PDB file of C-alpha atoms in Angstrom:
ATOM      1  CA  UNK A   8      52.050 -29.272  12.751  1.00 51.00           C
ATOM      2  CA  UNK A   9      54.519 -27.106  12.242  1.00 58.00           C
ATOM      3  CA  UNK A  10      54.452 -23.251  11.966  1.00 57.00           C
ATOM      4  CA  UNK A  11      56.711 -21.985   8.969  1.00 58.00           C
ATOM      5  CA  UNK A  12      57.290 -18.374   8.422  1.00 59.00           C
ATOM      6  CA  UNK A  13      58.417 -16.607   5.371  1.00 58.00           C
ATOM      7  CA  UNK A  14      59.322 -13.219   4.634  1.00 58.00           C
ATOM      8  CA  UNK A  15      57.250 -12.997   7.929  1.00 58.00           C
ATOM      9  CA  UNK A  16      54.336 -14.120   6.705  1.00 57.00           C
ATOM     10  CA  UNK A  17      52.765 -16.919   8.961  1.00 55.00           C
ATOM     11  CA  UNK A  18      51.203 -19.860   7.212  1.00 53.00           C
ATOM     12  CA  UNK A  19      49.488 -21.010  10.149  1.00 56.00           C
ATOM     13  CA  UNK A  20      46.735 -18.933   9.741  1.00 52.00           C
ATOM     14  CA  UNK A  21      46.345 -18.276   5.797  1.00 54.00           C
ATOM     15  CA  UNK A  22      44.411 -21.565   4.806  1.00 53.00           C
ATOM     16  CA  UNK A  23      41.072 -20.698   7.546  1.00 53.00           C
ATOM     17  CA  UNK A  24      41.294 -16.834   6.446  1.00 54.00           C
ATOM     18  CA  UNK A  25      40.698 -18.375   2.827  1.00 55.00           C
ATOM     19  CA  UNK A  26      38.051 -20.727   3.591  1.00 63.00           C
ATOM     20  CA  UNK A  27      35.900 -17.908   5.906  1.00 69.00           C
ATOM     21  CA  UNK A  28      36.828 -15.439   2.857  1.00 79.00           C
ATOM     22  CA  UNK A  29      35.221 -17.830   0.186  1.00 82.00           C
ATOM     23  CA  UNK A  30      32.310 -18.285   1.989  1.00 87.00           C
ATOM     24  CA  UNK A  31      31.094 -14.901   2.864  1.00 88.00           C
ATOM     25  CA  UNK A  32      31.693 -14.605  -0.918  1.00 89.00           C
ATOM     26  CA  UNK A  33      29.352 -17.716  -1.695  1.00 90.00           C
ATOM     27  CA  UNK A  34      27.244 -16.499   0.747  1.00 92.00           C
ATOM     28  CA  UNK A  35      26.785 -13.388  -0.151  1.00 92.00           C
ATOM     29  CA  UNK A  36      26.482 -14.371  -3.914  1.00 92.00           C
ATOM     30  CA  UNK A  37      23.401 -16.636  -2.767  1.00 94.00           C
ATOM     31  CA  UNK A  38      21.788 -13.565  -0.821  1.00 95.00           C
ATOM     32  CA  UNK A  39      22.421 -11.110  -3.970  1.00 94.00           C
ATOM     33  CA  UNK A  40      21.144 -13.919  -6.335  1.00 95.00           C
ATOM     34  CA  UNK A  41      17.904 -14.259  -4.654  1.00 94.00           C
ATOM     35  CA  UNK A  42      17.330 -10.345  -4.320  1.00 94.00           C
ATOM     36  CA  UNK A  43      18.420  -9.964  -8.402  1.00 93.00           C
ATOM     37  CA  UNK A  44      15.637 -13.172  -8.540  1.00 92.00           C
ATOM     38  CA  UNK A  45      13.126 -11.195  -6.761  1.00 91.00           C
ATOM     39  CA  UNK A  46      13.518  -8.087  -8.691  1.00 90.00           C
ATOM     40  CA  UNK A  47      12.983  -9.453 -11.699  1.00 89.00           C
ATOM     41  CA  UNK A  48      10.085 -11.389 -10.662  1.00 86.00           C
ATOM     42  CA  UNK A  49       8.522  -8.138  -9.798  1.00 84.00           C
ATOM     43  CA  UNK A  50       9.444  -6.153 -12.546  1.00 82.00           C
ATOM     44  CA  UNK A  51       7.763  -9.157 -14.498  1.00 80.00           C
ATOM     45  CA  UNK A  52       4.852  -8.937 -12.295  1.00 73.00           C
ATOM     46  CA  UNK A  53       4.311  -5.184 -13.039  1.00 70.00           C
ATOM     47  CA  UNK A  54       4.896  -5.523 -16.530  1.00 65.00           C
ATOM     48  CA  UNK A  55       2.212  -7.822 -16.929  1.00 61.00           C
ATOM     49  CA  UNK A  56      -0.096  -5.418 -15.588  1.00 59.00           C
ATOM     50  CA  UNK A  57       1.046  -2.493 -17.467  1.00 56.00           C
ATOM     51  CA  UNK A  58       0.126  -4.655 -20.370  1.00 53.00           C
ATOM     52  CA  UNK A  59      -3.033  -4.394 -19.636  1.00 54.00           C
ATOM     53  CA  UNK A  60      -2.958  -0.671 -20.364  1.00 58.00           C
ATOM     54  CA  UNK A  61      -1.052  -1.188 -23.917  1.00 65.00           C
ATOM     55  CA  UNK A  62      -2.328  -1.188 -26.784  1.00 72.00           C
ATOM     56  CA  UNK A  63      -3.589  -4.650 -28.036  1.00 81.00           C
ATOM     57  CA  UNK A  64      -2.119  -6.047 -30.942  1.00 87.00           C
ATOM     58  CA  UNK A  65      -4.516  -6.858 -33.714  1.00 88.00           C
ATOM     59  CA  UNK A  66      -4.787  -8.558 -36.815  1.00 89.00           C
ATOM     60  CA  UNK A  67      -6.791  -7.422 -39.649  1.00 89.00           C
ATOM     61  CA  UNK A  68      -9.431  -9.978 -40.417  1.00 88.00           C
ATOM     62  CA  UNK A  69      -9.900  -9.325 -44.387  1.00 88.00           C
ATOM     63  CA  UNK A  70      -6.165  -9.200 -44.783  1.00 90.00           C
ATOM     64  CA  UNK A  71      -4.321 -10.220 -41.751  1.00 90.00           C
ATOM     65  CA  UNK A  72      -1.960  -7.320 -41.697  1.00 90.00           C
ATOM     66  CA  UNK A  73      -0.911  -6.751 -38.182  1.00 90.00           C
ATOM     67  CA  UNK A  74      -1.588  -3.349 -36.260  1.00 89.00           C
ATOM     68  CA  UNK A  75      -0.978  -2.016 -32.604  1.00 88.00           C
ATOM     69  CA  UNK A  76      -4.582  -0.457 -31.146  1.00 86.00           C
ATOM     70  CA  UNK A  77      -8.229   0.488 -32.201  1.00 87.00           C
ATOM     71  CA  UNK A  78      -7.082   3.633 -34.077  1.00 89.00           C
ATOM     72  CA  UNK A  79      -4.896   1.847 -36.492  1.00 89.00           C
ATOM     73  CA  UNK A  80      -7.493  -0.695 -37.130  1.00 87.00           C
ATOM     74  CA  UNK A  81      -9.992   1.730 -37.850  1.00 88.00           C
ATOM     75  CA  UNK A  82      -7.462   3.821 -40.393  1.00 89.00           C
ATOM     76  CA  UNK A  83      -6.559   0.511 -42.063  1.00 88.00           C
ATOM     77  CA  UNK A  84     -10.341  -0.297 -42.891  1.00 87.00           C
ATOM     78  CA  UNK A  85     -10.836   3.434 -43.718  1.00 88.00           C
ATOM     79  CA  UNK A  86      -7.662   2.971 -46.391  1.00 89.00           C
ATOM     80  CA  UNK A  87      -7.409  -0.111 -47.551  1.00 88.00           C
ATOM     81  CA  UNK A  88     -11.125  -2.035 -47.519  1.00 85.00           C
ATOM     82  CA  UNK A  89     -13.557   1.326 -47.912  1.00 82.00           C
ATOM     83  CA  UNK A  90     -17.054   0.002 -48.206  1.00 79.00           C
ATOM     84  CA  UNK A  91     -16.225  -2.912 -45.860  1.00 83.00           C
ATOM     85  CA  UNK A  92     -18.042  -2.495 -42.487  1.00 85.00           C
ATOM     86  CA  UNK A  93     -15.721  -2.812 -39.228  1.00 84.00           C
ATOM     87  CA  UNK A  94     -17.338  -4.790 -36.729  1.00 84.00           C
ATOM     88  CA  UNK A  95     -15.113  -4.491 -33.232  1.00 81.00           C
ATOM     89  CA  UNK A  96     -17.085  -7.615 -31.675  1.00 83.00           C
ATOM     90  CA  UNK A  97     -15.080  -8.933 -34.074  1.00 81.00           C
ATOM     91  CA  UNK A  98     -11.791  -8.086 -32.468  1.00 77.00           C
ATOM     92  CA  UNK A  99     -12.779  -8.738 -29.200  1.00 76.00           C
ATOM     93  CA  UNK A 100     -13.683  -4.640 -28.376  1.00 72.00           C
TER      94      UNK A 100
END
């Protein structure tokens, strides 16, 4: 074809310099969207074993008021149902 030049700028080359350009970028994209995928599969992964180490959320039997850990549960019983025994099989502890 023909080489035009304008203002000294050579359109021969401008159309492949594009194409490379765009996909290093879409390349590059992939790469960085499979290492963000990664990350968050680990952070996922180490959340669900710092769950582990939470606090368990529990749900009073008697009144089904909702409280985080053993402590809480205990308290609640102590306040709310005095003369009611607490029986952690119950809860699963």
């Amino acid at each position: 074809g023909e080489n035009l030049e304008i203002c000294g700028v050579s359109s021969k080359g401008l159309g492949a310099e594009t194409m490379v350009r765009g996909h290093a970028k879409q390349v590059a994209q992939e790469k960085n969207a499979k290492k963000q995928a990664a990350l968050r599969k680990q952070n996922r992964d180490k959340g669900a074993a710092d769950s582990s180490k939470t606090k368990k959320n529990l749900t009073c039997k008697i009144c089904f008021v909702s409280m985080i850990g053993e402590k809480a549960l205990r308290d609640h019983y102590a306040g709310k149902h005095d003369g009611k025994e607490l029986k952690m099989s119950d809860y699963g502890l």
